[in-house]
Amino acid sequence: MTKKRKTTSSKRSRKKQAKFTPGAILLLLLIVGILFLGSWFKWFQVDWEAMLEGDFEHAILKPPVVVEPVSGEWYQLYFTSPQYPDDERTRVYTLIDGLVAAINNAQRTIDIAIYEFDLDQIADALIAARSRGVQVRLVTDSDELDQLDTLIRLKKERFPIVPDERGAIMHNKFAVIDGAAVWTGSWNFTPNDTFRNNNNAILIQSPELAKNYTTEFEEMFVRHEFGPTSPANTPYPKIQLGDTLIETCFAPEDDCSDRLVELVQGAQHSITFMAFSFTDVAIGQAVSERGRAGVAVRGIFETRGSETEFSEFAQMKRQNLDVRQDGNPYTLHHKVFIIDNQVVTLGSFNFSDNANRANDENMLIIHNPDIAAEFLAEFDRNYTLAQNAIQ
């Protein structure tokens, strides 16, 4: 019996040694490597077409930095989370989800003034809202009405849609829900603006602010008063929400450029901006003057158009102001100023003569350091990617 036990023990020892032969070790390493690569590819994902073409820089699709919505007592603030190259597998839907939720909560009315509209998720929500008895009305730019599939779909569904029918553009991107809440910002309802471009949107609960935007909407929808024909008749140009002052400015009737110049001229410590288009000379001069006076200036320009003779980028660069061209290979679409880390301007209003004198635009001026801090964080995210192209 003892010999049998020894023999059994010896066999077991030989079996254990057999498990660690070079072939077994190699197989084990191969399995571990496959598991590691599987988790690596699951996280980063691979664009095999780019890989096969030798474009290794863009073959690895890193997940986008997801910017979560921020909520306050009376607002929800959203930023897009673009990625390059765009990949449907890792897209971030926070803005779509936010607006769809607001539409789904509507009980009576939804008024939308939108430059570009090509997202089926929002169209589906509007169709569902109408089916439960909500009145839905839309205003858009005539050049887009018959070009974008979603607008064509809503038109076929017999939604009331009023185009501006003129040369300048209806450039607004706002919605009014139940006469109680306003959605606005730089965000068009398109895949490009949602998944590729840098954008912002804010939903504000305020019947007074909603009255301002409903008044502007009905000028266009009911009376067909667009651009310079639109009267300056905002019911509540300034409203107070707790400790926050909010100013409403519609272009061209309210001369938003002049108000922005006043804000810039009043800056004591810092001027920070993100600009899709910045060709307004008066605003540019105001920024430069405050920079020469010692106010810290930081700015990001959308690269496209920033090197033209009309852009304010080159002259600010010559004055050694800290301005950069954006680093998003798609588009930086913000239209934002942050003054003294306390005041934020946002909306559809580009810093251009067309925006101020011809287009239909809106701009909010929000005096709130918490909201300013969120926009500064968005600026910093883009600043790290920006590039100094003109020295």
mmCIF file of C-alpha atoms in Angstrom:
data_model
loop_
_atom_site.group_PDB
_atom_site.id
_atom_site.type_symbol
_atom_site.label_atom_id
_atom_site.label_comp_id
_atom_site.label_asym_id
_atom_site.label_seq_id
_atom_site.Cartn_x
_atom_site.Cartn_y
_atom_site.Cartn_z
ATOM 1 C CA MET A 1 0.000 0.000 0.000
ATOM 2 C CA THR A 2 2.859 2.284 0.793
ATOM 3 C CA LYS A 3 4.467 1.676 -2.595
ATOM 4 C CA LYS A 4 1.201 2.371 -4.332
ATOM 5 C CA ARG A 5 0.901 5.669 -2.502
ATOM 6 C CA LYS A 6 4.451 6.586 -3.509
ATOM 7 C CA THR A 7 3.782 5.645 -7.098
ATOM 8 C CA THR A 8 0.593 7.703 -7.127
ATOM 9 C CA SER A 9 2.426 10.623 -5.572
ATOM 10 C CA SER A 10 5.188 10.329 -8.162
ATOM 11 C CA LYS A 11 2.653 10.302 -11.012
ATOM 12 C CA ARG A 12 0.958 13.367 -9.594
ATOM 13 C CA SER A 13 4.314 15.121 -9.406
ATOM 14 C CA ARG A 14 5.057 14.276 -13.026
ATOM 15 C CA LYS A 15 1.577 15.510 -14.039
ATOM 16 C CA LYS A 16 2.175 18.817 -12.255
ATOM 17 C CA GLN A 17 5.495 19.226 -14.007
ATOM 18 C CA ALA A 18 3.842 18.483 -17.351
ATOM 19 C CA LYS A 19 1.479 21.418 -16.901
ATOM 20 C CA PHE A 20 4.369 23.866 -17.042
ATOM 21 C CA THR A 21 6.103 22.776 -20.201
ATOM 22 C CA PRO A 22 7.168 25.580 -22.589
ATOM 23 C CA GLY A 23 4.194 24.818 -24.829
ATOM 24 C CA ALA A 24 1.754 25.147 -21.951
ATOM 25 C CA ILE A 25 3.312 28.409 -20.814
ATOM 26 C CA LEU A 26 3.114 29.780 -24.345
ATOM 27 C CA LEU A 27 -0.540 28.771 -24.568
ATOM 28 C CA LEU A 28 -1.261 30.438 -21.228
ATOM 29 C CA LEU A 29 0.432 33.664 -22.336
ATOM 30 C CA LEU A 30 -1.537 33.572 -25.571
ATOM 31 C CA ILE A 31 -4.821 33.258 -23.682
ATOM 32 C CA VAL A 32 -3.910 36.138 -21.344
ATOM 33 C CA GLY A 33 -2.904 38.247 -24.348
ATOM 34 C CA ILE A 34 -6.194 37.575 -26.117
ATOM 35 C CA LEU A 35 -8.138 38.528 -22.994
ATOM 36 C CA PHE A 36 -6.094 41.722 -22.641
ATOM 37 C CA LEU A 37 -6.521 42.664 -26.290
ATOM 38 C CA GLY A 38 -10.226 41.912 -26.080
ATOM 39 C CA SER A 39 -10.683 44.320 -23.195
ATOM 40 C CA TRP A 40 -8.415 46.879 -24.929
ATOM 41 C CA PHE A 41 -10.395 46.747 -28.172
ATOM 42 C CA LYS A 42 -13.661 46.852 -26.253
ATOM 43 C CA TRP A 43 -12.538 50.080 -24.598
ATOM 44 C CA PHE A 44 -10.858 51.850 -27.498
ATOM 45 C CA GLN A 45 -12.533 50.176 -30.504
ATOM 46 C CA VAL A 46 -10.840 49.959 -33.869
ATOM 47 C CA ASP A 47 -11.773 51.520 -37.183
ATOM 48 C CA TRP A 48 -10.616 48.614 -39.333
ATOM 49 C CA GLU A 49 -11.033 50.584 -42.568
ATOM 50 C CA ALA A 50 -8.615 53.226 -41.283
ATOM 51 C CA MET A 51 -6.293 50.472 -40.010
ATOM 52 C CA LEU A 52 -6.180 48.775 -43.422
ATOM 53 C CA GLU A 53 -5.511 52.117 -45.104
ATOM 54 C CA GLY A 54 -2.532 52.669 -42.814
ATOM 55 C CA ASP A 55 -4.168 55.617 -41.012
ATOM 56 C CA PHE A 56 -3.073 54.416 -37.584
ATOM 57 C CA GLU A 57 -3.600 57.841 -35.979
ATOM 58 C CA HIS A 58 -7.357 57.575 -36.525
ATOM 59 C CA ALA A 59 -7.711 53.797 -36.387
ATOM 60 C CA ILE A 60 -8.115 53.727 -32.612
ATOM 61 C CA LEU A 61 -11.426 55.304 -31.636
ATOM 62 C CA LYS A 62 -10.974 56.621 -28.138
ATOM 63 C CA PRO A 63 -14.254 57.087 -26.237
ATOM 64 C CA PRO A 64 -15.323 60.744 -26.064
ATOM 65 C CA VAL A 65 -15.004 62.684 -22.843
ATOM 66 C CA VAL A 66 -18.623 62.623 -21.690
ATOM 67 C CA VAL A 67 -19.771 65.988 -20.353
ATOM 68 C CA GLU A 68 -22.680 65.284 -18.033
ATOM 69 C CA PRO A 69 -25.642 67.702 -17.804
ATOM 70 C CA VAL A 70 -25.602 70.110 -14.867
ATOM 71 C CA SER A 71 -28.789 70.999 -13.000
ATOM 72 C CA GLY A 72 -29.635 73.992 -10.851
ATOM 73 C CA GLU A 73 -32.814 75.091 -9.127
ATOM 74 C CA TRP A 74 -34.283 76.486 -12.356
ATOM 75 C CA TYR A 75 -32.036 75.241 -15.147
ATOM 76 C CA GLN A 76 -30.434 72.252 -16.836
ATOM 77 C CA LEU A 77 -27.207 72.937 -18.747
ATOM 78 C CA TYR A 78 -25.864 70.731 -21.539
ATOM 79 C CA PHE A 79 -22.667 70.476 -23.580
ATOM 80 C CA THR A 80 -21.958 68.148 -26.473
ATOM 81 C CA SER A 81 -19.273 65.458 -26.214
ATOM 82 C CA PRO A 82 -17.830 65.350 -29.748
ATOM 83 C CA GLN A 83 -15.308 62.774 -30.900
ATOM 84 C CA TYR A 84 -13.042 62.485 -33.907
ATOM 85 C CA PRO A 85 -13.551 60.497 -35.967
ATOM 86 C CA ASP A 86 -17.274 60.218 -35.306
ATOM 87 C CA ASP A 87 -18.409 56.672 -34.534
ATOM 88 C CA GLU A 88 -22.030 55.653 -33.954
ATOM 89 C CA ARG A 89 -20.950 53.076 -31.353
ATOM 90 C CA THR A 90 -19.675 55.676 -28.897
ATOM 91 C CA ARG A 91 -21.969 58.631 -29.539
ATOM 92 C CA VAL A 92 -23.289 60.666 -26.595
ATOM 93 C CA TYR A 93 -26.981 61.619 -26.671
ATOM 94 C CA THR A 94 -27.330 63.942 -23.679
ATOM 95 C CA LEU A 95 -28.692 66.950 -25.608
ATOM 96 C CA ILE A 96 -31.166 64.861 -27.582
ATOM 97 C CA ASP A 97 -32.288 63.133 -24.388
ATOM 98 C CA GLY A 98 -32.691 66.470 -22.607
ATOM 99 C CA LEU A 99 -34.856 68.062 -25.283
ATOM 100 C CA VAL A 100 -36.897 64.891 -25.856
ATOM 101 C CA ALA A 101 -37.620 64.740 -22.114
ATOM 102 C CA ALA A 102 -38.821 68.353 -22.164
ATOM 103 C CA ILE A 103 -41.049 67.623 -25.173
ATOM 104 C CA ASN A 104 -42.406 64.473 -23.521
ATOM 105 C CA ASN A 105 -43.362 66.518 -20.448
ATOM 106 C CA ALA A 106 -45.273 69.109 -22.494
ATOM 107 C CA GLN A 107 -48.987 69.270 -21.743
ATOM 108 C CA ARG A 108 -50.306 72.121 -23.898
ATOM 109 C CA THR A 109 -47.917 73.846 -26.336
ATOM 110 C CA ILE A 110 -44.534 73.479 -28.013
ATOM 111 C CA ASP A 111 -43.144 76.325 -30.138
ATOM 112 C CA ILE A 112 -39.828 75.732 -31.923
ATOM 113 C CA ALA A 113 -37.708 78.166 -33.952
ATOM 114 C CA ILE A 114 -34.848 76.172 -35.433
ATOM 115 C CA TYR A 115 -32.333 76.833 -38.194
ATOM 116 C CA GLU A 116 -31.441 73.192 -38.937
ATOM 117 C CA PHE A 117 -33.567 70.205 -37.918
ATOM 118 C CA ASP A 118 -32.591 66.670 -38.939
ATOM 119 C CA LEU A 119 -32.957 64.395 -35.900
ATOM 120 C CA ASP A 120 -35.646 61.723 -35.985
ATOM 121 C CA GLN A 121 -35.639 61.307 -32.202
ATOM 122 C CA ILE A 122 -36.941 64.852 -31.760
ATOM 123 C CA ALA A 123 -39.399 64.494 -34.642
ATOM 124 C CA ASP A 124 -40.744 61.300 -33.059
ATOM 125 C CA ALA A 125 -41.228 63.137 -29.754
ATOM 126 C CA LEU A 126 -43.104 65.968 -31.508
ATOM 127 C CA ILE A 127 -45.361 63.509 -33.330
ATOM 128 C CA ALA A 128 -46.102 61.761 -30.035
ATOM 129 C CA ALA A 129 -46.799 65.117 -28.353
ATOM 130 C CA ARG A 130 -49.269 66.096 -31.046
ATOM 131 C CA SER A 131 -51.001 62.722 -30.758
ATOM 132 C CA ARG A 132 -51.725 63.430 -27.090
ATOM 133 C CA GLY A 133 -53.220 66.845 -27.880
ATOM 134 C CA VAL A 134 -50.237 69.186 -27.564
ATOM 135 C CA GLN A 135 -50.185 72.090 -30.031
ATOM 136 C CA VAL A 136 -46.884 72.058 -31.966
ATOM 137 C CA ARG A 137 -45.737 74.979 -34.148
ATOM 138 C CA LEU A 138 -42.435 75.508 -35.956
ATOM 139 C CA VAL A 139 -40.487 78.317 -37.615
ATOM 140 C CA THR A 140 -37.422 77.585 -39.733
ATOM 141 C CA ASP A 141 -35.140 78.978 -42.403
ATOM 142 C CA SER A 142 -36.605 78.601 -45.881
ATOM 143 C CA ASP A 143 -33.320 77.308 -47.311
ATOM 144 C CA GLU A 144 -33.436 74.332 -44.936
ATOM 145 C CA LEU A 145 -37.135 73.435 -45.158
ATOM 146 C CA ASP A 146 -36.893 71.308 -48.295
ATOM 147 C CA GLN A 147 -33.297 70.150 -47.760
ATOM 148 C CA LEU A 148 -33.379 68.251 -44.464
ATOM 149 C CA ASP A 149 -35.167 64.903 -44.253
ATOM 150 C CA THR A 150 -36.685 65.475 -40.813
ATOM 151 C CA LEU A 151 -38.230 68.816 -41.776
ATOM 152 C CA ILE A 152 -39.560 67.232 -44.962
ATOM 153 C CA ARG A 153 -41.052 64.453 -42.837
ATOM 154 C CA LEU A 154 -42.771 66.900 -40.470
ATOM 155 C CA LYS A 155 -44.046 68.873 -43.430
ATOM 156 C CA LYS A 156 -45.594 65.697 -44.871
ATOM 157 C CA GLU A 157 -47.116 65.030 -41.438
ATOM 158 C CA ARG A 158 -48.837 68.421 -41.844
ATOM 159 C CA PHE A 159 -47.156 70.150 -38.933
ATOM 160 C CA PRO A 160 -47.571 73.930 -39.200
ATOM 161 C CA ILE A 161 -44.132 75.174 -40.304
ATOM 162 C CA VAL A 162 -43.453 78.798 -41.266
ATOM 163 C CA PRO A 163 -40.259 79.546 -43.273
ATOM 164 C CA ASP A 164 -38.670 83.000 -43.293
ATOM 165 C CA GLU A 165 -38.625 83.268 -47.118
ATOM 166 C CA ARG A 166 -35.830 85.827 -47.379
ATOM 167 C CA GLY A 167 -32.120 86.089 -48.129
ATOM 168 C CA ALA A 168 -30.819 86.411 -44.553
ATOM 169 C CA ILE A 169 -31.275 83.440 -42.258
ATOM 170 C CA MET A 170 -33.606 82.487 -39.438
ATOM 171 C CA HIS A 171 -30.747 81.325 -37.229
ATOM 172 C CA ASN A 172 -32.515 80.742 -33.883
ATOM 173 C CA LYS A 173 -32.313 77.424 -32.037
ATOM 174 C CA PHE A 174 -34.965 77.696 -29.323
ATOM 175 C CA ALA A 175 -38.061 75.951 -28.027
ATOM 176 C CA VAL A 176 -40.779 77.160 -25.664
ATOM 177 C CA ILE A 177 -42.579 74.469 -23.660
ATOM 178 C CA ASP A 178 -46.066 75.102 -22.201
ATOM 179 C CA GLY A 179 -45.320 78.825 -21.922
ATOM 180 C CA ALA A 180 -43.219 77.967 -18.878
ATOM 181 C CA ALA A 181 -39.763 76.840 -20.018
ATOM 182 C CA VAL A 182 -37.236 77.863 -22.680
ATOM 183 C CA TRP A 183 -34.618 75.719 -24.406
ATOM 184 C CA THR A 184 -31.918 77.693 -26.228
ATOM 185 C CA GLY A 185 -28.226 77.702 -27.096
ATOM 186 C CA SER A 186 -25.912 77.133 -30.052
ATOM 187 C CA TRP A 187 -27.193 73.624 -30.848
ATOM 188 C CA ASN A 188 -28.978 72.851 -34.107
ATOM 189 C CA PHE A 189 -31.027 69.654 -34.136
ATOM 190 C CA THR A 190 -28.645 67.749 -36.440
ATOM 191 C CA PRO A 191 -26.213 64.815 -36.156
ATOM 192 C CA ASN A 192 -23.281 67.140 -36.925
ATOM 193 C CA ASP A 193 -24.119 69.565 -34.135
ATOM 194 C CA THR A 194 -24.893 66.724 -31.729
ATOM 195 C CA PHE A 195 -22.042 64.273 -32.236
ATOM 196 C CA ARG A 196 -19.233 66.171 -33.975
ATOM 197 C CA ASN A 197 -19.395 69.856 -33.061
ATOM 198 C CA ASN A 198 -18.851 71.690 -29.782
ATOM 199 C CA ASN A 199 -22.190 73.123 -28.683
ATOM 200 C CA ASN A 200 -24.209 74.144 -25.668
ATOM 201 C CA ALA A 201 -27.861 74.271 -24.677
ATOM 202 C CA ILE A 202 -29.758 75.335 -21.590
ATOM 203 C CA LEU A 203 -33.307 74.668 -20.393
ATOM 204 C CA ILE A 204 -34.633 77.410 -18.114
ATOM 205 C CA GLN A 205 -37.866 77.210 -16.124
ATOM 206 C CA SER A 206 -39.369 80.714 -16.163
ATOM 207 C CA PRO A 207 -42.810 81.864 -17.388
ATOM 208 C CA GLU A 208 -41.452 85.396 -17.879
ATOM 209 C CA LEU A 209 -38.575 84.213 -20.046
ATOM 210 C CA ALA A 210 -40.993 81.949 -21.909
ATOM 211 C CA LYS A 211 -43.193 84.985 -22.578
ATOM 212 C CA ASN A 212 -40.203 86.773 -24.130
ATOM 213 C CA TYR A 213 -39.511 83.886 -26.479
ATOM 214 C CA THR A 214 -43.185 83.273 -27.279
ATOM 215 C CA THR A 215 -43.511 86.932 -28.268
ATOM 216 C CA GLU A 216 -40.516 86.585 -30.596
ATOM 217 C CA PHE A 217 -41.843 83.304 -31.980
ATOM 218 C CA GLU A 218 -45.272 84.727 -32.782
ATOM 219 C CA GLU A 219 -43.744 87.715 -34.569
ATOM 220 C CA MET A 220 -42.326 85.192 -37.014
ATOM 221 C CA PHE A 221 -45.027 82.506 -37.021
ATOM 222 C CA VAL A 222 -48.151 84.680 -36.968
ATOM 223 C CA ARG A 223 -47.110 88.030 -38.470
ATOM 224 C CA HIS A 224 -44.151 86.892 -40.619
ATOM 225 C CA GLU A 225 -41.960 89.625 -39.116
ATOM 226 C CA PHE A 226 -38.396 88.495 -39.682
ATOM 227 C CA GLY A 227 -35.056 90.291 -39.401
ATOM 228 C CA PRO A 228 -35.208 94.101 -39.471
ATOM 229 C CA THR A 229 -39.028 94.043 -39.656
ATOM 230 C CA SER A 230 -39.223 92.443 -36.218
ATOM 231 C CA PRO A 231 -40.256 94.992 -33.534
ATOM 232 C CA ALA A 232 -38.373 95.565 -30.279
ATOM 233 C CA ASN A 233 -41.175 94.515 -27.942
ATOM 234 C CA THR A 234 -39.711 91.978 -25.497
ATOM 235 C CA PRO A 235 -42.077 91.967 -22.472
ATOM 236 C CA TYR A 236 -39.399 91.301 -19.836
ATOM 237 C CA PRO A 237 -35.931 92.378 -21.074
ATOM 238 C CA LYS A 238 -34.571 91.650 -17.586
ATOM 239 C CA ILE A 239 -35.842 88.984 -15.233
ATOM 240 C CA GLN A 240 -34.699 87.858 -11.808
ATOM 241 C CA LEU A 241 -34.538 84.179 -10.847
ATOM 242 C CA GLY A 242 -33.424 84.105 -7.229
ATOM 243 C CA ASP A 243 -30.020 85.789 -7.153
ATOM 244 C CA THR A 244 -29.612 85.526 -10.935
ATOM 245 C CA LEU A 245 -30.278 88.340 -13.381
ATOM 246 C CA ILE A 246 -31.081 87.204 -16.922
ATOM 247 C CA GLU A 247 -31.172 89.617 -19.845
ATOM 248 C CA THR A 248 -32.866 88.672 -23.118
ATOM 249 C CA CYS A 249 -31.621 90.086 -26.409
ATOM 250 C CA PHE A 250 -33.073 89.417 -29.863
ATOM 251 C CA ALA A 251 -31.326 90.462 -33.055
ATOM 252 C CA PRO A 252 -31.509 92.599 -34.990
ATOM 253 C CA GLU A 253 -34.108 94.636 -33.085
ATOM 254 C CA ASP A 254 -32.250 94.826 -29.753
ATOM 255 C CA ASP A 255 -28.738 95.519 -31.132
ATOM 256 C CA CYS A 256 -27.102 92.652 -29.269
ATOM 257 C CA SER A 257 -23.652 93.739 -30.453
ATOM 258 C CA ASP A 258 -23.892 97.030 -28.553
ATOM 259 C CA ARG A 259 -24.900 95.226 -25.365
ATOM 260 C CA LEU A 260 -22.027 92.785 -25.750
ATOM 261 C CA VAL A 261 -19.584 95.666 -26.244
ATOM 262 C CA GLU A 262 -20.852 97.212 -22.991
ATOM 263 C CA LEU A 263 -20.270 93.959 -21.130
ATOM 264 C CA VAL A 264 -16.747 93.608 -22.525
ATOM 265 C CA GLN A 265 -15.903 97.225 -21.734
ATOM 266 C CA GLY A 266 -17.036 96.646 -18.156
ATOM 267 C CA ALA A 267 -14.749 93.648 -17.632
ATOM 268 C CA GLN A 268 -12.408 94.156 -14.673
ATOM 269 C CA HIS A 269 -10.454 90.919 -14.457
ATOM 270 C CA SER A 270 -11.059 88.508 -17.326
ATOM 271 C CA ILE A 271 -12.654 88.064 -20.734
ATOM 272 C CA THR A 272 -13.049 84.512 -22.016
ATOM 273 C CA PHE A 273 -14.782 83.570 -25.248
ATOM 274 C CA MET A 274 -15.484 80.739 -27.685
ATOM 275 C CA ALA A 275 -16.467 81.907 -31.164
ATOM 276 C CA PHE A 276 -17.689 80.075 -34.225
ATOM 277 C CA SER A 277 -17.588 83.377 -36.120
ATOM 278 C CA PHE A 278 -15.959 86.565 -34.830
ATOM 279 C CA THR A 279 -15.912 89.345 -37.419
ATOM 280 C CA ASP A 280 -17.658 92.140 -35.495
ATOM 281 C CA VAL A 281 -15.097 94.964 -35.383
ATOM 282 C CA ALA A 282 -16.705 96.803 -32.461
ATOM 283 C CA ILE A 283 -16.669 93.733 -30.223
ATOM 284 C CA GLY A 284 -13.115 92.912 -31.318
ATOM 285 C CA GLN A 285 -11.905 96.429 -30.531
ATOM 286 C CA ALA A 286 -13.541 96.312 -27.105
ATOM 287 C CA VAL A 287 -11.775 93.030 -26.310
ATOM 288 C CA SER A 288 -8.416 94.398 -27.487
ATOM 289 C CA GLU A 289 -8.787 97.614 -25.486
ATOM 290 C CA ARG A 290 -9.506 95.734 -22.274
ATOM 291 C CA GLY A 291 -6.570 93.439 -23.010
ATOM 292 C CA ARG A 292 -4.265 96.450 -23.321
ATOM 293 C CA ALA A 293 -5.667 97.723 -20.013
ATOM 294 C CA GLY A 294 -4.487 94.567 -18.260
ATOM 295 C CA VAL A 295 -7.627 92.445 -18.330
ATOM 296 C CA ALA A 296 -6.779 88.772 -18.936
ATOM 297 C CA VAL A 297 -8.099 87.721 -22.347
ATOM 298 C CA ARG A 298 -8.416 84.130 -23.512
ATOM 299 C CA GLY A 299 -10.283 83.093 -26.620
ATOM 300 C CA ILE A 300 -10.855 80.181 -28.969
ATOM 301 C CA PHE A 301 -11.799 80.735 -32.607
ATOM 302 C CA GLU A 302 -13.287 78.127 -34.902
ATOM 303 C CA THR A 303 -10.389 77.519 -37.283
ATOM 304 C CA ARG A 304 -12.522 77.699 -40.411
ATOM 305 C CA GLY A 305 -12.702 81.362 -41.397
ATOM 306 C CA SER A 306 -10.402 82.586 -38.632
ATOM 307 C CA GLU A 307 -7.550 83.284 -41.063
ATOM 308 C CA THR A 308 -9.634 85.444 -43.401
ATOM 309 C CA GLU A 309 -9.215 89.206 -43.546
ATOM 310 C CA PHE A 310 -12.591 89.639 -41.828
ATOM 311 C CA SER A 311 -11.804 87.662 -38.682
ATOM 312 C CA GLU A 312 -10.667 89.345 -35.474
ATOM 313 C CA PHE A 313 -8.236 86.488 -34.801
ATOM 314 C CA ALA A 314 -5.149 87.897 -36.528
ATOM 315 C CA GLN A 315 -5.343 91.367 -34.988
ATOM 316 C CA MET A 316 -5.797 89.911 -31.495
ATOM 317 C CA LYS A 317 -2.860 87.597 -32.126
ATOM 318 C CA ARG A 318 -0.696 90.552 -33.174
ATOM 319 C CA GLN A 319 -1.453 92.161 -29.809
ATOM 320 C CA ASN A 320 -0.228 89.011 -28.055
ATOM 321 C CA LEU A 321 -3.640 88.214 -26.643
ATOM 322 C CA ASP A 322 -4.060 84.574 -25.670
ATOM 323 C CA VAL A 323 -6.275 83.496 -28.553
ATOM 324 C CA ARG A 324 -6.140 80.152 -30.316
ATOM 325 C CA GLN A 325 -7.720 78.270 -33.168
ATOM 326 C CA ASP A 326 -9.804 75.336 -32.029
ATOM 327 C CA GLY A 327 -8.568 71.747 -32.099
ATOM 328 C CA ASN A 328 -11.780 69.977 -33.111
ATOM 329 C CA PRO A 329 -11.293 68.660 -36.675
ATOM 330 C CA TYR A 330 -15.025 69.186 -37.103
ATOM 331 C CA THR A 331 -16.401 72.499 -35.741
ATOM 332 C CA LEU A 332 -16.350 74.625 -32.601
ATOM 333 C CA HIS A 333 -19.868 76.082 -32.781
ATOM 334 C CA HIS A 334 -20.120 77.977 -29.475
ATOM 335 C CA LYS A 335 -21.086 81.674 -29.368
ATOM 336 C CA VAL A 336 -20.063 82.420 -25.787
ATOM 337 C CA PHE A 337 -18.518 85.214 -23.732
ATOM 338 C CA ILE A 338 -17.640 84.847 -20.050
ATOM 339 C CA ILE A 339 -16.970 88.131 -18.245
ATOM 340 C CA ASP A 340 -15.071 88.227 -14.934
ATOM 341 C CA ASN A 341 -16.059 84.582 -14.293
ATOM 342 C CA GLN A 342 -19.501 85.909 -13.355
ATOM 343 C CA VAL A 343 -21.511 86.619 -16.520
ATOM 344 C CA VAL A 344 -22.170 84.353 -19.518
ATOM 345 C CA THR A 345 -23.619 85.223 -22.913
ATOM 346 C CA LEU A 346 -24.999 82.349 -24.984
ATOM 347 C CA GLY A 347 -27.467 81.590 -27.753
ATOM 348 C CA SER A 348 -27.488 81.594 -31.544
ATOM 349 C CA PHE A 349 -25.865 85.027 -31.871
ATOM 350 C CA ASN A 350 -22.529 84.890 -33.704
ATOM 351 C CA PHE A 351 -20.213 87.870 -33.298
ATOM 352 C CA SER A 352 -20.816 89.196 -36.798
ATOM 353 C CA ASP A 353 -22.534 92.032 -38.617
ATOM 354 C CA ASN A 354 -24.943 89.610 -40.280
ATOM 355 C CA ALA A 355 -26.052 88.298 -36.899
ATOM 356 C CA ASN A 356 -26.537 91.803 -35.540
ATOM 357 C CA ARG A 357 -28.258 93.420 -38.516
ATOM 358 C CA ALA A 358 -29.870 90.810 -40.763
ATOM 359 C CA ASN A 359 -30.493 87.381 -39.242
ATOM 360 C CA ASP A 360 -33.026 86.333 -36.632
ATOM 361 C CA GLU A 361 -31.013 85.570 -33.507
ATOM 362 C CA ASN A 362 -31.284 85.351 -29.733
ATOM 363 C CA MET A 363 -28.800 85.865 -26.914
ATOM 364 C CA LEU A 364 -29.139 85.393 -23.176
ATOM 365 C CA ILE A 365 -26.944 87.249 -20.699
ATOM 366 C CA ILE A 366 -26.882 85.231 -17.480
ATOM 367 C CA HIS A 367 -25.353 86.776 -14.355
ATOM 368 C CA ASN A 368 -24.545 83.613 -12.415
ATOM 369 C CA PRO A 369 -21.070 82.467 -11.261
ATOM 370 C CA ASP A 370 -22.074 78.784 -11.101
ATOM 371 C CA ILE A 371 -23.171 78.742 -14.736
ATOM 372 C CA ALA A 372 -20.087 80.792 -15.627
ATOM 373 C CA ALA A 373 -17.928 78.130 -13.963
ATOM 374 C CA GLU A 374 -19.468 75.402 -16.125
ATOM 375 C CA PHE A 375 -18.747 77.390 -19.273
ATOM 376 C CA LEU A 376 -15.192 78.005 -18.080
ATOM 377 C CA ALA A 377 -14.792 74.250 -17.681
ATOM 378 C CA GLU A 378 -16.038 73.809 -21.252
ATOM 379 C CA PHE A 379 -13.583 76.476 -22.379
ATOM 380 C CA ASP A 380 -10.712 74.694 -20.631
ATOM 381 C CA ARG A 381 -11.616 71.389 -22.287
ATOM 382 C CA ASN A 382 -11.383 73.070 -25.682
ATOM 383 C CA TYR A 383 -8.391 75.239 -24.788
ATOM 384 C CA THR A 384 -6.223 72.183 -24.170
ATOM 385 C CA LEU A 385 -7.002 70.980 -27.697
ATOM 386 C CA ALA A 386 -6.629 74.369 -29.359
ATOM 387 C CA GLN A 387 -3.634 75.337 -31.441
ATOM 388 C CA ASN A 388 -1.657 78.503 -32.073
ATOM 389 C CA ALA A 389 -1.561 78.690 -35.852
ATOM 390 C CA ILE A 390 -0.656 82.363 -36.426
ATOM 391 C CA GLN A 391 2.355 83.648 -34.471
#
